mmCIF file of C-alpha atoms and ligand atoms in Angstrom:
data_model
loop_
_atom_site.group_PDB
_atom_site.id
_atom_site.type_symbol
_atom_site.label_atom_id
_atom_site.label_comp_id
_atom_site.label_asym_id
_atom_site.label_seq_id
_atom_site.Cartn_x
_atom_site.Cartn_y
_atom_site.Cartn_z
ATOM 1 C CA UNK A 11 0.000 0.000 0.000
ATOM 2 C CA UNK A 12 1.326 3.583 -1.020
ATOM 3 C CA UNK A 13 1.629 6.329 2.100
ATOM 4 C CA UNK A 14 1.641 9.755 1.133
ATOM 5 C CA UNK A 15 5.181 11.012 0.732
ATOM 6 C CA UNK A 16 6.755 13.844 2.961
ATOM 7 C CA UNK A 17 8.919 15.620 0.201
ATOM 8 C CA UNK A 18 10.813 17.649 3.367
ATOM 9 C CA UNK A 19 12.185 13.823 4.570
ATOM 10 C CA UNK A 20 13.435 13.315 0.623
ATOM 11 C CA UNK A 21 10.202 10.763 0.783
ATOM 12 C CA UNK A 22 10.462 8.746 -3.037
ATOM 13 C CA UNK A 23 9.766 5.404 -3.026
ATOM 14 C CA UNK A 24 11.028 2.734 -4.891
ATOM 15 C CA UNK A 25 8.189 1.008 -6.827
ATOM 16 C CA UNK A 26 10.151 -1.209 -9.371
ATOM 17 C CA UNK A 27 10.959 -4.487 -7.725
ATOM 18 C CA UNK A 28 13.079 -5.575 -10.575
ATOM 19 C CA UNK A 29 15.174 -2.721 -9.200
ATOM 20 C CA UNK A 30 14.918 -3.623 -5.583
ATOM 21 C CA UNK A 31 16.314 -7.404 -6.508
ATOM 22 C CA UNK A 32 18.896 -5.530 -8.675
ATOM 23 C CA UNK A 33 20.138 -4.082 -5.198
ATOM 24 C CA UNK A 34 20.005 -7.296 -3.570
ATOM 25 C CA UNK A 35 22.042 -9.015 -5.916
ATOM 26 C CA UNK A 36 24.224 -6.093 -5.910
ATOM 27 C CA UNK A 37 24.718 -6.518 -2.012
ATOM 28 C CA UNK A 38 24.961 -10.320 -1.567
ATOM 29 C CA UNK A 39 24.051 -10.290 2.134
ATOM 30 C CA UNK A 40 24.615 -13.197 4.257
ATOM 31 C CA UNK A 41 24.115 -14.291 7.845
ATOM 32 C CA UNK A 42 27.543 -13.585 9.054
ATOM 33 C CA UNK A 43 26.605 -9.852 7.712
ATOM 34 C CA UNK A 44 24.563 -7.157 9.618
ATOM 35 C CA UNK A 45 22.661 -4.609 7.425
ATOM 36 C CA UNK A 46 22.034 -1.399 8.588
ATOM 37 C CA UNK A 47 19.608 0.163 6.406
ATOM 38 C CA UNK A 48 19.172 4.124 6.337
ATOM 39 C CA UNK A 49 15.406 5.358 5.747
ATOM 40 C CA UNK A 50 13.680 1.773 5.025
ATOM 41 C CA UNK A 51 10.596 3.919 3.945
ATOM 42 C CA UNK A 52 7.763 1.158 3.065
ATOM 43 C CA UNK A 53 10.585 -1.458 2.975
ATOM 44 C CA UNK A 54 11.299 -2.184 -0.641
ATOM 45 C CA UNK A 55 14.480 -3.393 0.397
ATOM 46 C CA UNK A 56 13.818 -4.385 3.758
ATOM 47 C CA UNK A 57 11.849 -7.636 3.678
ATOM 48 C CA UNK A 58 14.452 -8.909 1.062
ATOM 49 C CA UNK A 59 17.451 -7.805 3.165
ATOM 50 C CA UNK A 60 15.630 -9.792 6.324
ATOM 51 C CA UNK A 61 15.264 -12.452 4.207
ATOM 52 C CA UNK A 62 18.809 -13.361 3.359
ATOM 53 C CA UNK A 63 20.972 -11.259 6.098
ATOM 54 C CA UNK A 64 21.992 -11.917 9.904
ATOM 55 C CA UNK A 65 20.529 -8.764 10.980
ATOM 56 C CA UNK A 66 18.798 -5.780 9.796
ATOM 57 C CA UNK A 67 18.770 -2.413 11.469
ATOM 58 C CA UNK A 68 16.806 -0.116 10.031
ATOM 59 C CA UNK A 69 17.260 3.849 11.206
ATOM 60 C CA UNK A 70 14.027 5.971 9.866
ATOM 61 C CA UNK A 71 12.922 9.282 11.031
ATOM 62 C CA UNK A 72 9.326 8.995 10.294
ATOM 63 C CA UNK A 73 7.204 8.040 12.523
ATOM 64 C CA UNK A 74 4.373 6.666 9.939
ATOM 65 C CA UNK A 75 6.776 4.613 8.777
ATOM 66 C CA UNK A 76 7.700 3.018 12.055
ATOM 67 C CA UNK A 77 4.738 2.217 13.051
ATOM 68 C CA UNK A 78 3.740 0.572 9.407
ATOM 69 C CA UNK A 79 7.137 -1.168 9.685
ATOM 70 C CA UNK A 80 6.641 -2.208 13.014
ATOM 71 C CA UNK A 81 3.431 -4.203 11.958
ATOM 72 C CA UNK A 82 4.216 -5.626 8.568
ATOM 73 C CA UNK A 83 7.856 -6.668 9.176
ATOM 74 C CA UNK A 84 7.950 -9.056 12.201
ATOM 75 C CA UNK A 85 10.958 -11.393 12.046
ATOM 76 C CA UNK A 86 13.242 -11.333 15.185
ATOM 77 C CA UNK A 87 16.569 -10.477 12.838
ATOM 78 C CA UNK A 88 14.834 -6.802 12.189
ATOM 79 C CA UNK A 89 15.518 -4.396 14.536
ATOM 80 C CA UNK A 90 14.280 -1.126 13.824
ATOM 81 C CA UNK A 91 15.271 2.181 15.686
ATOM 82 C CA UNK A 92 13.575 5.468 15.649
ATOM 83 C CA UNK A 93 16.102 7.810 14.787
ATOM 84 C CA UNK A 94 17.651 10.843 12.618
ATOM 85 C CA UNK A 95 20.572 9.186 10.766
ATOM 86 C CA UNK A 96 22.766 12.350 11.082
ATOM 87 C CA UNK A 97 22.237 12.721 14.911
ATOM 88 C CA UNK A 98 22.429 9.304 15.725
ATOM 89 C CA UNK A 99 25.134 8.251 17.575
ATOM 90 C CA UNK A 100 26.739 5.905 14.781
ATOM 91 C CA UNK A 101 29.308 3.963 17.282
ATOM 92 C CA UNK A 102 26.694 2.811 20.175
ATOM 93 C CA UNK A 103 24.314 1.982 17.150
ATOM 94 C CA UNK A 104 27.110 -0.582 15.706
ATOM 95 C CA UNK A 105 27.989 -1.696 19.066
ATOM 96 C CA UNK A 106 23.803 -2.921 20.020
ATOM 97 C CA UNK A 107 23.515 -4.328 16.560
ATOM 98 C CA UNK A 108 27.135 -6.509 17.115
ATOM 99 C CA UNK A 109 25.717 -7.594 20.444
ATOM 100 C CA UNK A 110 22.566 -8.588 19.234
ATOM 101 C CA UNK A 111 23.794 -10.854 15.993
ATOM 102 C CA UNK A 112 26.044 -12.536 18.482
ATOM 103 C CA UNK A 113 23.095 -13.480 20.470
ATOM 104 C CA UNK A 114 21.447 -14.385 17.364
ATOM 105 C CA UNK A 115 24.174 -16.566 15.537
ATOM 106 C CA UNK A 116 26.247 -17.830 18.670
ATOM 107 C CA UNK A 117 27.487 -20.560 16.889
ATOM 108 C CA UNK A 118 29.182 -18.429 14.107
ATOM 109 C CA UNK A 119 32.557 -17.419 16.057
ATOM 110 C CA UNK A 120 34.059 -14.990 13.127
ATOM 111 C CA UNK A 121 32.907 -11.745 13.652
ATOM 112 C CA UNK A 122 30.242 -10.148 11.427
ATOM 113 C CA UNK A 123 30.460 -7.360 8.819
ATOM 114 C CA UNK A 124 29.374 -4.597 9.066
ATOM 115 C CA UNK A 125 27.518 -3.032 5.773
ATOM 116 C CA UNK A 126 24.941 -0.026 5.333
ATOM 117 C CA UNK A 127 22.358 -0.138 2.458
ATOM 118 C CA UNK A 128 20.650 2.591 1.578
ATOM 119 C CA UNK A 129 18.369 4.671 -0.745
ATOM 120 C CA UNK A 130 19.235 8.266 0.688
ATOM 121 C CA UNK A 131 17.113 11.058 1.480
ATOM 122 C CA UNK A 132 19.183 13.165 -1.516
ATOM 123 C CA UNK A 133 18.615 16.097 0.741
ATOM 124 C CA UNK A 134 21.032 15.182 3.286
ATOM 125 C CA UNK A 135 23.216 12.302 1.298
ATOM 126 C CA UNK A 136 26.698 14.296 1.318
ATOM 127 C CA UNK A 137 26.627 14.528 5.040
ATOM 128 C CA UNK A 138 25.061 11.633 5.500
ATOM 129 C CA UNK A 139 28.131 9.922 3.500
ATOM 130 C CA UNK A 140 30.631 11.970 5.430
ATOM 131 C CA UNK A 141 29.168 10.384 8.746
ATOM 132 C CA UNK A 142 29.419 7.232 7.213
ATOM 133 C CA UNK A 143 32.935 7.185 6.029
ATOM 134 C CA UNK A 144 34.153 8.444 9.596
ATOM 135 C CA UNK A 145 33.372 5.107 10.266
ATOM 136 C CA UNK A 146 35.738 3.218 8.222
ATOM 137 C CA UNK A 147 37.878 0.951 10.308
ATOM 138 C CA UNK A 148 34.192 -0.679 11.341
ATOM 139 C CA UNK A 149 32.487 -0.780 8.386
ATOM 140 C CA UNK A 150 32.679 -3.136 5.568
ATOM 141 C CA UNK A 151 31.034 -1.507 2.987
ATOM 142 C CA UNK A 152 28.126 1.063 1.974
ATOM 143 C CA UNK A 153 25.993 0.467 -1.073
ATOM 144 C CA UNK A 154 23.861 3.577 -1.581
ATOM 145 C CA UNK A 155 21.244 5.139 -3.956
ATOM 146 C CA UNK A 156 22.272 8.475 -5.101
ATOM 147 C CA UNK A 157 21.488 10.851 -7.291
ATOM 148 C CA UNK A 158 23.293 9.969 -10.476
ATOM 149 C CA UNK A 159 25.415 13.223 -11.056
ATOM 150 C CA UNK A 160 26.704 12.848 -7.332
ATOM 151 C CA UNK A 161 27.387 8.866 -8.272
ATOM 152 C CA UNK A 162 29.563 9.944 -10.923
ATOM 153 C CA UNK A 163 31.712 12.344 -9.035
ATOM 154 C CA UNK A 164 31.988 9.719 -6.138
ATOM 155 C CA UNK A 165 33.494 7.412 -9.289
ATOM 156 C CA UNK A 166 35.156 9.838 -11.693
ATOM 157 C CA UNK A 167 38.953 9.400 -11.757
ATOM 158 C CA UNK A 168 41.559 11.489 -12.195
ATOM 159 C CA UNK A 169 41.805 13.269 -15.752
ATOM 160 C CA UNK A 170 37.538 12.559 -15.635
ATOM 161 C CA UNK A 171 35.319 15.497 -16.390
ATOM 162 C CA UNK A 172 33.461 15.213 -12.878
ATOM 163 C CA UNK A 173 36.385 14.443 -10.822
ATOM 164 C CA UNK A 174 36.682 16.615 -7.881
ATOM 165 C CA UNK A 175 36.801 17.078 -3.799
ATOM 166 C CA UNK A 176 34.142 14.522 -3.291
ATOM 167 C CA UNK A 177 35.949 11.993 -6.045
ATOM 168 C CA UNK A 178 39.370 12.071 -3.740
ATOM 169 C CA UNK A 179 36.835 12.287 -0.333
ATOM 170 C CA UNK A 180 35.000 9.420 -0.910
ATOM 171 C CA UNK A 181 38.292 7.377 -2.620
ATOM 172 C CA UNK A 182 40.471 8.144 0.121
ATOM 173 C CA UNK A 183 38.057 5.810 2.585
ATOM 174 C CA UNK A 184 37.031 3.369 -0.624
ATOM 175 C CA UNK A 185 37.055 1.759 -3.472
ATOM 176 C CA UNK A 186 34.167 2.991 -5.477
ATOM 177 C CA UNK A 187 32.113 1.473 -8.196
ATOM 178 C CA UNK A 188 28.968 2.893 -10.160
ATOM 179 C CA UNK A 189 26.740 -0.175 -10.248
ATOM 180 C CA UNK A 190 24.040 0.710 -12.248
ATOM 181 C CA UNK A 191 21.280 3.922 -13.240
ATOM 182 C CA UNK A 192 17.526 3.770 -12.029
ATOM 183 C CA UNK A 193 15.187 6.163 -13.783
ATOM 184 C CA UNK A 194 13.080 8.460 -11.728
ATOM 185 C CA UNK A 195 9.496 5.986 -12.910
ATOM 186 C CA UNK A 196 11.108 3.480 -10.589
ATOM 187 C CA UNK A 197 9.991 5.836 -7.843
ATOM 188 C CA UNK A 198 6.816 7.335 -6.432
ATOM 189 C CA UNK A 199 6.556 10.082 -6.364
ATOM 190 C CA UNK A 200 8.740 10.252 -9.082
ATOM 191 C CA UNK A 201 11.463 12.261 -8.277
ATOM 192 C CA UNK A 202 12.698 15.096 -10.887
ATOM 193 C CA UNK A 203 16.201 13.793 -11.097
ATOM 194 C CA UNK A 204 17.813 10.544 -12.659
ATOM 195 C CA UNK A 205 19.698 7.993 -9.558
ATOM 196 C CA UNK A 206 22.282 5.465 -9.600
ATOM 197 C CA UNK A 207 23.699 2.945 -7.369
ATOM 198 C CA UNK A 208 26.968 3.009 -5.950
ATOM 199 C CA UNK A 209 28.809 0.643 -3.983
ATOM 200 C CA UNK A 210 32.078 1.823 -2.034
ATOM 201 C CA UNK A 211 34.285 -1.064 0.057
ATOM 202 C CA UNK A 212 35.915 0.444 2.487
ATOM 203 C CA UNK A 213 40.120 0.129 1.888
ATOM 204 C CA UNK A 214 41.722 -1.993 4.530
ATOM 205 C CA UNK A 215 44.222 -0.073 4.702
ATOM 206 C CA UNK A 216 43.640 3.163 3.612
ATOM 207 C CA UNK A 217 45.822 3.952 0.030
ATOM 208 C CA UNK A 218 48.161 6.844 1.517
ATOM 209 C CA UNK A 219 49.316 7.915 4.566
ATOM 210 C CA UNK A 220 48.144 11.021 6.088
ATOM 211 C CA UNK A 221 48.608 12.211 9.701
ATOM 212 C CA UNK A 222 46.088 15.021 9.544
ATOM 213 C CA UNK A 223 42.885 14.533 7.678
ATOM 214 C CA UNK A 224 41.371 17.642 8.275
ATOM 215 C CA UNK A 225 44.327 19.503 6.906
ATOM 216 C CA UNK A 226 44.889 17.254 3.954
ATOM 217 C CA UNK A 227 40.762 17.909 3.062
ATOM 218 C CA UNK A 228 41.745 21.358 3.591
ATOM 219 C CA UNK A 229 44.363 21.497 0.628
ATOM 220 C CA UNK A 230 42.388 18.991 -1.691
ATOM 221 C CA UNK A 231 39.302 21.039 -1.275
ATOM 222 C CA UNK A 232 41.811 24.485 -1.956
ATOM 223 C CA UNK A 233 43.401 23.064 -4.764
ATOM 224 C CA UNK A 234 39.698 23.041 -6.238
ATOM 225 C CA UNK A 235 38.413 26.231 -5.540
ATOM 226 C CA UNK A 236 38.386 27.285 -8.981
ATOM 227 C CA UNK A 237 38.895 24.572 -11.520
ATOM 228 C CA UNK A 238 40.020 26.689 -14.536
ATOM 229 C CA UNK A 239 42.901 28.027 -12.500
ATOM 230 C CA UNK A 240 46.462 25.857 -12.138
ATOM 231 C CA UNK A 241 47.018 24.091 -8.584
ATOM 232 C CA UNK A 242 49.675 26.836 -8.600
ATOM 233 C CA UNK A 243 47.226 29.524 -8.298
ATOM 234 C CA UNK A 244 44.317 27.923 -6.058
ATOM 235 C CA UNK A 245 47.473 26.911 -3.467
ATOM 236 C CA UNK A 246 48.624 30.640 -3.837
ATOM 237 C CA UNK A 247 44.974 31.527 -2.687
ATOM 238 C CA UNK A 248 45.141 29.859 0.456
ATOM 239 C CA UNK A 249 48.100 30.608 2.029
ATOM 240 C CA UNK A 250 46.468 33.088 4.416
ATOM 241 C CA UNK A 251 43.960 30.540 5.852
ATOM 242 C CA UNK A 252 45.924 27.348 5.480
ATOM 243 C CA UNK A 253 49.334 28.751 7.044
ATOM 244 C CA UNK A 254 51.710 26.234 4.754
ATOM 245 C CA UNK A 255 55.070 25.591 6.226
ATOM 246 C CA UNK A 256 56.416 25.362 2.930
ATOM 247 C CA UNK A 257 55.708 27.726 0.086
ATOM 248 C CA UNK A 258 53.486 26.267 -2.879
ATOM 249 C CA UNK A 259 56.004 26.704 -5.901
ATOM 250 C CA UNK A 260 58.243 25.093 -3.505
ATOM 251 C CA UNK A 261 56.156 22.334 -2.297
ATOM 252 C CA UNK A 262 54.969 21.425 -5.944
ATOM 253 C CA UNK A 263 58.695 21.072 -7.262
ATOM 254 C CA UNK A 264 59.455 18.747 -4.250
ATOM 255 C CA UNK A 265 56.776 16.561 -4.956
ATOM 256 C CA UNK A 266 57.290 16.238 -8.711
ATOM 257 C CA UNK A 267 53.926 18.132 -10.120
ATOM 258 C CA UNK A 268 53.851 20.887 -12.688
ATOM 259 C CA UNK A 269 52.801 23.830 -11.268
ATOM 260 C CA UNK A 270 50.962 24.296 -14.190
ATOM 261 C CA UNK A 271 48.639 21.545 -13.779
ATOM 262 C CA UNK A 272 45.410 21.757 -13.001
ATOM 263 C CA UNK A 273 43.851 19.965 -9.499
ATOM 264 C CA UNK A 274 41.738 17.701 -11.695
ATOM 265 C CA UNK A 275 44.522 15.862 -13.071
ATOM 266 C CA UNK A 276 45.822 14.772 -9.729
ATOM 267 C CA UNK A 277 45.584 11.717 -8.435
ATOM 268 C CA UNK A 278 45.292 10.647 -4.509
ATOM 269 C CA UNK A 279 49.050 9.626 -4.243
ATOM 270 C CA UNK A 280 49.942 13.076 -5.764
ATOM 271 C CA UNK A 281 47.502 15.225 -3.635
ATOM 272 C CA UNK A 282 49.116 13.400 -0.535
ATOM 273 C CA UNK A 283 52.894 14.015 -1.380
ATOM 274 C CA UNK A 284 51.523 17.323 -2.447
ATOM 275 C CA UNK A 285 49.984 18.049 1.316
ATOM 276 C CA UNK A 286 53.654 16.685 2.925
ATOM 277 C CA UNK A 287 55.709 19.098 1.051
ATOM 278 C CA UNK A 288 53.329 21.829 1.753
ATOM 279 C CA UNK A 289 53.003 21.238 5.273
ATOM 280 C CA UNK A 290 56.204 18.864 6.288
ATOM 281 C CA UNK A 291 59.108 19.229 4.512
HETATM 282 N N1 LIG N 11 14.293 2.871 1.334
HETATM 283 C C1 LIG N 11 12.996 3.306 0.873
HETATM 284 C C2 LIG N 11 12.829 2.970 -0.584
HETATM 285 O O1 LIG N 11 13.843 2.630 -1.222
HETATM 286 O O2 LIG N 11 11.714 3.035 -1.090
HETATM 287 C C3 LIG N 11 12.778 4.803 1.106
HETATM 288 C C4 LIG N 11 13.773 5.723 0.469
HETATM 289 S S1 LIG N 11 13.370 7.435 0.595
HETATM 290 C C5 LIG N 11 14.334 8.082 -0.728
HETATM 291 C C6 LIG N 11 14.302 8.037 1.989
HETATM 292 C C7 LIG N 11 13.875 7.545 3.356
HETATM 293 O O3 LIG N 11 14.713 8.148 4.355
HETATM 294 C C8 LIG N 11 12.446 7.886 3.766
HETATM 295 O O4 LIG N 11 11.842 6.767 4.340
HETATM 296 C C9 LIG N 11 12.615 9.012 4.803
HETATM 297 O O5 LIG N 11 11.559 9.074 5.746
HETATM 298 C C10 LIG N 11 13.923 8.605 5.447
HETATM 299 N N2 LIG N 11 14.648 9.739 6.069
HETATM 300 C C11 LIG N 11 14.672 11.045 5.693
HETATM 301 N N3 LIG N 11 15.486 11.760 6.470
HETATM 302 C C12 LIG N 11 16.014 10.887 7.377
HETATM 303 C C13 LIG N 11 16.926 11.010 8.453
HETATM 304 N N4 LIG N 11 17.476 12.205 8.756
HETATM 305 N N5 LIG N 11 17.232 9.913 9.193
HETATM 306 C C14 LIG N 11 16.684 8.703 8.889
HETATM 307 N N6 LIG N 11 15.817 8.522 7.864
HETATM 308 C C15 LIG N 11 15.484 9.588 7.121
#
């Protein structure tokens, strides 16, 4: 049965259960795996992730929902919590769903993964995703419904016309994969932008080395301030806020880049010897 959607909670549902299968397959879930699904909605993935996974948590903020969730999906594996998935506090979450597949599965003695599946509210994905990725180190993966153009930056490489801060973000937690598109008549209402699936496995470890994150972030997202200026230039702009220890021209001869190039034609390894020089050397 359809609910009326709240378009201030990003509210489109997924109609098209080809699509929803297309996820599942996507995932693979298995009982050593807990799922922790972000805004099950009316549970087009839901059932089908109870169906073949340890565990499912399920964080939605509406309470409609809940309660219609609450009554149609009653197996003990489904645990659903009443929450806003960018207040929540993501490390006590993980810690009741790990004690509660234990008591489930006791006889399974690896430990389970950890993986999030989710068709985001597209008004909050980015820092929704930014919560998320703190969280590598305990989380296994994240396969997520986006909108498409925000799938393809996640994915672009370097050299790629859509390759940018979130492209180096998101790729210095993961590896990241555009699975497939889903047009917006898989959804009701149907939404007034195209969506794609993306799957990003969390590196183990992480590609580079970085000691500060925050100040790394800080030059990647400087280096693209403007795109049509040279790496040169955007450094040059942030001097005063960033407080280099080593002059840009400097830092971009010791680490072996043009200064002419531009910050889209960098890749990870070269923004983090980049961030070294500027700030260590
Ligand atoms: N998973 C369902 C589906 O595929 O049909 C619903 C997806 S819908 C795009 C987004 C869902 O996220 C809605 O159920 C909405 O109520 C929920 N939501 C919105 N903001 C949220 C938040 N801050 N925390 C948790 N859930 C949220």
């Amino acid at each position: 049965m359809l609910m009326k959607a709240k378009k201030s909670l990003g509210q489109n549902f997924l109609i098209d259960e080809r699509v929803s299968q297309q996820i599942i397959d996507a995932v693979r879930p298995k009982i050593s795996d807990i799922i922790v699904e972000i805004g099950p909605g009316t549970g087009a993935l839901t059932q089908l992730l109870v169906d073949e996974s340890g565990l499912v948590v399920a964080v939605e903020l509406d309470a409609r929902l809940i309660e219609r969730l609450r009554r149609e999906i009653r197996e003990p594996n489904f645990h659903l919590v009443e929450a806003d998935a960018l207040k929540a506090d993501w490390n006590s979450l993980l810690d009741a769903a790990m004690k509660q597949w234990r008591e489930f599965h006791p006889e399974i003695t690896a430990a389970p993964r950890l993986r999030v599946v989710a068709n985001l509210p597209y008004y909050i994905s980015t820092p929704i995703m930014e919560r998320l990725l703190q969280l590598h180190g305990r989380l296994f993966d994240l396969t997520l419904m986006l909108q498409e153009e925000v799938v393809d930056r996640i994915a672009s490489r370097p050299g790629g016309k859509d390759y940018g801060y979130l492209s180096v973000l998101v790729q210095y937690f993961c590896m990241a994969e555009k699975l497939f598109a889903v047009p917006p008549e898989a959804f009701s209402p149907v939404p007034k932008v195209h969506s794609a699936i993306v799957q990003l496995i969390f590196h183990q470890p992480k590609p580079v080395e970085v000691t500060d994150e925050e100040k790394f972030f800080a030059v990647v997202r400087a280096a693209f301030a403007q795109r049509r200026k040279t790496i040169l230039n955007n450094l040059k702009a942030a001097i005063s806020i960033l407080h280099f220890a080593t002059a840009p021209i400097i830092a971009l001869e010791n680490s072996g880049i043009d200064a002419k190039r531009r910050a889209e034609t960098l890749a990870l390894a070269e923004f983090a010897k980049l961030y070294a020089a500027l700030f260590f050397n």
